[in-house]
CSV table of C-alpha atoms in Angstrom, one decimal:
chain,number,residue,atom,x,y,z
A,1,UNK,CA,-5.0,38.5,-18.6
A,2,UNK,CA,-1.9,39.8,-18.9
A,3,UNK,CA,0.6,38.9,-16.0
A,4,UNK,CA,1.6,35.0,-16.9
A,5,UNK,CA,1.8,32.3,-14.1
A,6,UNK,CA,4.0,32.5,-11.8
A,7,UNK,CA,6.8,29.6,-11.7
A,8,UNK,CA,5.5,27.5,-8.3
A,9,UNK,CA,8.0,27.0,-5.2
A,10,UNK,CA,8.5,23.2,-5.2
A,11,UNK,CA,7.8,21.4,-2.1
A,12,UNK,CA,10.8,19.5,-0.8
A,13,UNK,CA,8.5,18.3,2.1
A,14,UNK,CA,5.4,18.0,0.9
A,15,UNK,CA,4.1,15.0,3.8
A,16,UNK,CA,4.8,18.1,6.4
A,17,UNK,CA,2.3,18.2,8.9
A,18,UNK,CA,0.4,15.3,7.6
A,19,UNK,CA,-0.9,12.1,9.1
A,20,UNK,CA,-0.9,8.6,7.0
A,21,UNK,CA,-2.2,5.5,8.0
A,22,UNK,CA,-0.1,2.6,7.0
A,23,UNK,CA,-1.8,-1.2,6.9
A,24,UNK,CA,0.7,-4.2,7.0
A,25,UNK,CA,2.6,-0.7,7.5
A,26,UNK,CA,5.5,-2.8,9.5
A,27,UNK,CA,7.5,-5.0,6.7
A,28,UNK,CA,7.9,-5.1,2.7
A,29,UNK,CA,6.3,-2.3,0.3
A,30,UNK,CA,4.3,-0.8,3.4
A,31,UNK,CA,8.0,0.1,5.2
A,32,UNK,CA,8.8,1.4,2.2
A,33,UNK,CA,5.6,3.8,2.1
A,34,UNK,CA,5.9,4.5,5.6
A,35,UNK,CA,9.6,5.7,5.3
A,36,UNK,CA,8.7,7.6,2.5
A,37,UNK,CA,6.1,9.7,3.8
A,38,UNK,CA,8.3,9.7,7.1
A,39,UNK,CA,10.8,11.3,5.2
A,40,UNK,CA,8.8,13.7,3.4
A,41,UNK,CA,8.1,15.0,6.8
A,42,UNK,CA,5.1,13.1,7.4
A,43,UNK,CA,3.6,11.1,10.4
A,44,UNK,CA,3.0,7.4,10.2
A,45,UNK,CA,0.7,5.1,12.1
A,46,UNK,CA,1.4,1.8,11.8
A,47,UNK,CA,-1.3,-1.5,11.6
A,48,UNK,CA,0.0,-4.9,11.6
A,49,UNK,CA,-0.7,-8.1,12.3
A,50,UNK,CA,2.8,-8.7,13.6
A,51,UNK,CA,3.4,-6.7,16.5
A,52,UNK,CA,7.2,-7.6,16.8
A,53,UNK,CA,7.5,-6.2,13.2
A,54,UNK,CA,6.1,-3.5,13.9
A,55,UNK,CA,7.9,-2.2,17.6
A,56,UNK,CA,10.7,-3.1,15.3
A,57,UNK,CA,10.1,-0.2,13.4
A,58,UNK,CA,9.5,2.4,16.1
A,59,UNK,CA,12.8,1.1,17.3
A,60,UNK,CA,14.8,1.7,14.3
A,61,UNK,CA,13.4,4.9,13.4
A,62,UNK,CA,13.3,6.6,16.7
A,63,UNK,CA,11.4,9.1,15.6
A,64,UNK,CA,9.2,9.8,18.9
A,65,UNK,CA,5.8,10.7,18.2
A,66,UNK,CA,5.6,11.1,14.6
A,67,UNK,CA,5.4,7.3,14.3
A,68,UNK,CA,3.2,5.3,16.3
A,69,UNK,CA,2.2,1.5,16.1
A,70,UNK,CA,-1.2,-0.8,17.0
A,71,UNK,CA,-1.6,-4.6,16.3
A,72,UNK,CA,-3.9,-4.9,13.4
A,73,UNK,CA,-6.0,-7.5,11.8
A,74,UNK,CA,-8.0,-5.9,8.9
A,75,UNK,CA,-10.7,-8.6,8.3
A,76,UNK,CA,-11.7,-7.8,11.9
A,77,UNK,CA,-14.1,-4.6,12.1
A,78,UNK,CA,-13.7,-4.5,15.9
A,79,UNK,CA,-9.7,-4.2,15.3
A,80,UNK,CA,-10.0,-1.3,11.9
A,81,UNK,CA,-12.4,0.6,14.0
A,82,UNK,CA,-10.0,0.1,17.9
A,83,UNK,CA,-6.8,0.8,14.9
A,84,UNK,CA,-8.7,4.5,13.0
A,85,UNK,CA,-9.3,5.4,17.5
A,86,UNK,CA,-6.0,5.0,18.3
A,87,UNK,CA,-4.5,7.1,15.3
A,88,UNK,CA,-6.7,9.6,16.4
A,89,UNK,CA,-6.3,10.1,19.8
A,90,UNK,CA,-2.5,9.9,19.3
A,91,UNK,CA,-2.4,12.4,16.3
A,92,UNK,CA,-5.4,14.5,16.6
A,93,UNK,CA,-6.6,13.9,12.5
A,94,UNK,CA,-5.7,11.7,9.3
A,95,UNK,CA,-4.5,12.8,6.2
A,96,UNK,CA,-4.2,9.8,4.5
A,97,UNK,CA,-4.4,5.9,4.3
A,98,UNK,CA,-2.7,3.5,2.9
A,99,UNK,CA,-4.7,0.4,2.2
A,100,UNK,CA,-1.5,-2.8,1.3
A,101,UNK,CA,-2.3,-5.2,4.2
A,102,UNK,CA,-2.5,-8.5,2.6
A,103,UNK,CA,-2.4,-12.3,1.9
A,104,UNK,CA,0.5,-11.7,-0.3
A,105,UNK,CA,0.9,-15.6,-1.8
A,106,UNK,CA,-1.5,-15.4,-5.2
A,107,UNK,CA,-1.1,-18.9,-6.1
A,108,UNK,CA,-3.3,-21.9,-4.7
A,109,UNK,CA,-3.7,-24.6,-6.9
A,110,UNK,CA,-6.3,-25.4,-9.4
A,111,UNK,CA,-9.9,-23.4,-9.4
A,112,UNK,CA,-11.6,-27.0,-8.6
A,113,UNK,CA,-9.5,-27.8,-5.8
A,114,UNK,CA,-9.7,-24.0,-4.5
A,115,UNK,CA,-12.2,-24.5,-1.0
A,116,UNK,CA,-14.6,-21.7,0.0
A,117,UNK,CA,-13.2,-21.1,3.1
A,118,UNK,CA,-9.9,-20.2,1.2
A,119,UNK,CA,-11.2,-18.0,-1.3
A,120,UNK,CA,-12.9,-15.9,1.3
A,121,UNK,CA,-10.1,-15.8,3.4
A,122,UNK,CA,-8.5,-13.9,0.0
A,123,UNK,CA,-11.3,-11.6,-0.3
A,124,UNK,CA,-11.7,-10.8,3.1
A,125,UNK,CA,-8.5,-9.6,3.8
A,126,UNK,CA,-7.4,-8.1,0.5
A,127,UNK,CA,-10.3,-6.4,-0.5
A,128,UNK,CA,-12.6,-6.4,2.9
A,129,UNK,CA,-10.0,-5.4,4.5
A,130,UNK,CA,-9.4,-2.3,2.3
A,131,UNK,CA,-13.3,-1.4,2.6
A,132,UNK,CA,-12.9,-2.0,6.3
A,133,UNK,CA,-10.5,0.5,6.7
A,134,UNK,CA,-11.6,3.2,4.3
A,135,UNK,CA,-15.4,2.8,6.1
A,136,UNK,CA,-13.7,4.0,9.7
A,137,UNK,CA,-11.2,6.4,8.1
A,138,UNK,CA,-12.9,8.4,6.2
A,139,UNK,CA,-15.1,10.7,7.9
A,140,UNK,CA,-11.7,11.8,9.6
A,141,UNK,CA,-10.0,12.2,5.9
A,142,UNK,CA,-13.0,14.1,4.6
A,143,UNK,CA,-12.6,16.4,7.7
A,144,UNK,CA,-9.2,17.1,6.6
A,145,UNK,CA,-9.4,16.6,2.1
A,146,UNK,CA,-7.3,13.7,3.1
A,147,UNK,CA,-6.2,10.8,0.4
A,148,UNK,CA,-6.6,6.8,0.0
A,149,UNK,CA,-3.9,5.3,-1.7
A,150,UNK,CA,-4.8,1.2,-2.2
A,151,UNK,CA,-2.1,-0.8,-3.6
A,152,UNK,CA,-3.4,-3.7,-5.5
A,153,UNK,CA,-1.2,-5.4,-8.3
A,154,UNK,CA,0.1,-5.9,-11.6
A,155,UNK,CA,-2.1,-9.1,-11.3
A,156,UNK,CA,-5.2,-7.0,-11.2
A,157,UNK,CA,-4.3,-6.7,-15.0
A,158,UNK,CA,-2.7,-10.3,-16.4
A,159,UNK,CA,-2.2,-13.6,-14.6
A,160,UNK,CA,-0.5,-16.7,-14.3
A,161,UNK,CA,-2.6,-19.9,-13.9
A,162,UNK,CA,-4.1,-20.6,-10.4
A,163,UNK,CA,-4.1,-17.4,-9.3
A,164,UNK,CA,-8.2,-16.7,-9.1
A,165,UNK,CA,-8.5,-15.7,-5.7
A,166,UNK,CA,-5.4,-12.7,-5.4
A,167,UNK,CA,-6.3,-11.7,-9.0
A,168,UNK,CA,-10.0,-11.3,-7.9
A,169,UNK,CA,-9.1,-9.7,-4.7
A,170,UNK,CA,-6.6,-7.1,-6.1
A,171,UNK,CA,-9.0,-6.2,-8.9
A,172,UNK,CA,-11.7,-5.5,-6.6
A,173,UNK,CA,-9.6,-2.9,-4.8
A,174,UNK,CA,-9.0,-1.4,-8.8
A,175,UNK,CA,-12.5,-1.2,-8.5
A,176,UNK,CA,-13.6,-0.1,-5.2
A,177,UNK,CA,-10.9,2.6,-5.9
A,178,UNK,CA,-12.9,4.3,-8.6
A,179,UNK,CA,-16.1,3.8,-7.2
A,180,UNK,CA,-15.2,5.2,-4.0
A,181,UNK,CA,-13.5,8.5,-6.1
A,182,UNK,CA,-16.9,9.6,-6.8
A,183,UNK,CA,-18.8,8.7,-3.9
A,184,UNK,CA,-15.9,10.6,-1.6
A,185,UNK,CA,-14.8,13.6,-3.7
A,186,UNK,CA,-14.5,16.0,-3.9
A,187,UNK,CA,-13.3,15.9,-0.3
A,188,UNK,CA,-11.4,13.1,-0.3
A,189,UNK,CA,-9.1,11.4,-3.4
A,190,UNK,CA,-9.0,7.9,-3.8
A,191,UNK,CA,-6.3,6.4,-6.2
A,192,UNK,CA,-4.6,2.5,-6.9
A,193,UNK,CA,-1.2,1.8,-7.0
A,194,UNK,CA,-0.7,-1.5,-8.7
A,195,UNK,CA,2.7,-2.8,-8.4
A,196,UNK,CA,4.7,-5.4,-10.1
A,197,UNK,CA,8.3,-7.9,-9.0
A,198,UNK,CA,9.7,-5.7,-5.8
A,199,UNK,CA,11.9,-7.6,-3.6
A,200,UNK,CA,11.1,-6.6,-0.3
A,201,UNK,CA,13.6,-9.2,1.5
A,202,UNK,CA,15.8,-6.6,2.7
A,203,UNK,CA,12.6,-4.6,4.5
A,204,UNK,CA,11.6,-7.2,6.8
A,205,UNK,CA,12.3,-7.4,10.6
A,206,UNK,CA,15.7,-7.8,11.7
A,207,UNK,CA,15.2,-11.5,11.9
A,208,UNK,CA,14.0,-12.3,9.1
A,209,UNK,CA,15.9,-9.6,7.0
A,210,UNK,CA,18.5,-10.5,4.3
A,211,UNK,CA,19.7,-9.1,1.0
A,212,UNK,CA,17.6,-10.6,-1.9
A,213,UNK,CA,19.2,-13.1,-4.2
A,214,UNK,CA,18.4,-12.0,-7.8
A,215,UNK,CA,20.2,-12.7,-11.2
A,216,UNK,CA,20.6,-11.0,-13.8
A,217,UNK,CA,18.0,-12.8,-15.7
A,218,UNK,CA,15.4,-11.8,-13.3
A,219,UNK,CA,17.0,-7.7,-13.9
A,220,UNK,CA,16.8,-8.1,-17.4
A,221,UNK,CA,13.0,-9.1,-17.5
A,222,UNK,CA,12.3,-5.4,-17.0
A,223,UNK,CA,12.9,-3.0,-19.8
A,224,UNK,CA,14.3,-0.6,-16.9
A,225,UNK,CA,16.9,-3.3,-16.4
A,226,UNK,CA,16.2,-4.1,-12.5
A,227,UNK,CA,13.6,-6.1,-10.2
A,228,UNK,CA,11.5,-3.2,-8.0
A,229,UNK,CA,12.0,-2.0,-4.3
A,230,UNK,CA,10.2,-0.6,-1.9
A,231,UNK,CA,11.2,2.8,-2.3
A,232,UNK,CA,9.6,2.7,-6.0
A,233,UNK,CA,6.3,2.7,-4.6
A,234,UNK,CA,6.5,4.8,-1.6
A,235,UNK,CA,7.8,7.6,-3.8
A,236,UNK,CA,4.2,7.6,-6.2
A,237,UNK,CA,2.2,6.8,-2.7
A,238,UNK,CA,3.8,10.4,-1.4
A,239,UNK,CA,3.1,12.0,-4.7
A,240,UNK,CA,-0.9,10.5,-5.0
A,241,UNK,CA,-0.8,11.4,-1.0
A,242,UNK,CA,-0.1,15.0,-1.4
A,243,UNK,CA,-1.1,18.6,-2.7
A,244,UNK,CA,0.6,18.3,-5.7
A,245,UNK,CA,-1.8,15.2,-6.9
A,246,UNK,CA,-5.0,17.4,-6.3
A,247,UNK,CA,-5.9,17.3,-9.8
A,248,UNK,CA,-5.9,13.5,-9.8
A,249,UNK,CA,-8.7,10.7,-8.6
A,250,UNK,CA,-10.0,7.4,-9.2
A,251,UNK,CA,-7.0,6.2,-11.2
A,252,UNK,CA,-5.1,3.1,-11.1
A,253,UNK,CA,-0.8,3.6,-11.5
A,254,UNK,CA,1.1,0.6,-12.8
A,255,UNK,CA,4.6,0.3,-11.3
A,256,UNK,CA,6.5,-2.3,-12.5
A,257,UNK,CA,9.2,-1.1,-14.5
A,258,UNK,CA,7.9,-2.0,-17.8
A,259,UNK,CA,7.3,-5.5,-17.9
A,260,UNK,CA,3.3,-5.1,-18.6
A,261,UNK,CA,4.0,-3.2,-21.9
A,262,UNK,CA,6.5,-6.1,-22.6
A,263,UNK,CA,5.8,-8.3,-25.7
A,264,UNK,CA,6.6,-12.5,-24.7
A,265,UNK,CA,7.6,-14.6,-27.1
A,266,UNK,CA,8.4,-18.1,-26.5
């Protein structure tokens, strides 16, 4: 072989033409996502339980078609299945989906005092929720050699006591992201995004929005020297959403500016 590779054209758009779904895609890291992939030159649909958040968002971004929005409650099959209809009558196909709707509190008091009916209520959203949606989208994203992106957590990894419910629900989705890599490739990718501290108080709804109150203790935890945002995640969601990530599936990406890798002494 003797002509070397050629140096590739790098993609300054590389969401162009492409449809993601988004769930809890109204406030917090799934605005973030959204935006990102909006601004990679993407199309978004929205599911969220709060419909006010959500018009919000159509609102602000004015962006016509390329963003649409449907009320969505992810533990309810009736509402994934009425949500993955919608997208597609309004866009035609999917590309991708983004799995972050979520009970987003992990702690709930001691294991003993933990009932049933709230440790379902964890699983069933978090993680059946996830399956839900994945289940109804992805005959669509094999159609197209789409991509899952599921953003579970840091927590997945390490804990902090009384924390049994999230922690189990976010490492099921670590899970269910690799087992569902090889039961859907090679036509569709499936990868984890596990993030750590990002202050998402300024990516609310108007309402409820506000500038987050952080010292510089809470900076200085992170050997990058800041707390997260939004924006972090959304830009490795477009990467592990696009062409360029072809060559990668069934992993899990910590995001969380160091603090995992972070010996702690007392």
């Amino acid at each position: 072989m003797k002509n070397s590779p050629a140096i590739a054209t790098y993609d300054a758009q590389p969401m162009r033409d492409r449809v993601v779904l988004i769930t809890g895609g109204a406030q917090g890291i799934s605005r973030g996502i959204a935006q990102a992939v909006l601004a990679a030159g993407g199309s978004v649909m929205l599911g969220d339980l709060d419909k006010q958040a959500g018009t919000a968002c159509l609102q602000e971004w004015q962006l016509g078609k390329r963003a649409a929005f449907r009320q969505l409650d992810v533990s309810r099959e009736t509402s994934v299945r009425r949500w993955i209809d919608t997208a597609l009558a309004h866009f035609g196909h999917i590309d991708g989906l983004v799995n972050n709707a979520g009970i987003a509190d992990p702690h709930q008091g001691p294991l003993h005092e933990l009932s049933l009916e709230k440790w379902n209520r964890y699983l069933g959203t978090n993680l059946t929720g996830a399956f839900l949606c994945c289940k109804y989208a992805l005959p669509a994203l094999s159609d197209t050699g789409g991509a899952i992106v599921n953003i579970a957590s840091t927590r997945a990894l390490q804990s902090e006591p009384h924390t049994e419910a999230y922690a189990a629900s976010k490492g099921g989705l670590v899970a269910l992201t690799h087992a569902m890599a090889v039961s859907a490739g090679p036509a569709v990718r499936v990868n984890a995004i596990l993030p750590g501290w990002i202050a998402t108080d300024a990516w609310q709804k108007p309402e409820t929005r506000h500038k987050p109150k952080l010292s510089r203790a809470d900076h200085a935890q992170h050997p990058v020297g800041r707390v997260g945002t939004p924006e972090d995640i959304g830009a490795l969601a477009v990467y592990l959403l696009g062409s360029a990530s072809g060559f990668v599936s069934g992993q899990h990406f910590v995001v969380d500016g160091g603090m995992t890798v972070k010996m702690q002494y007392v």
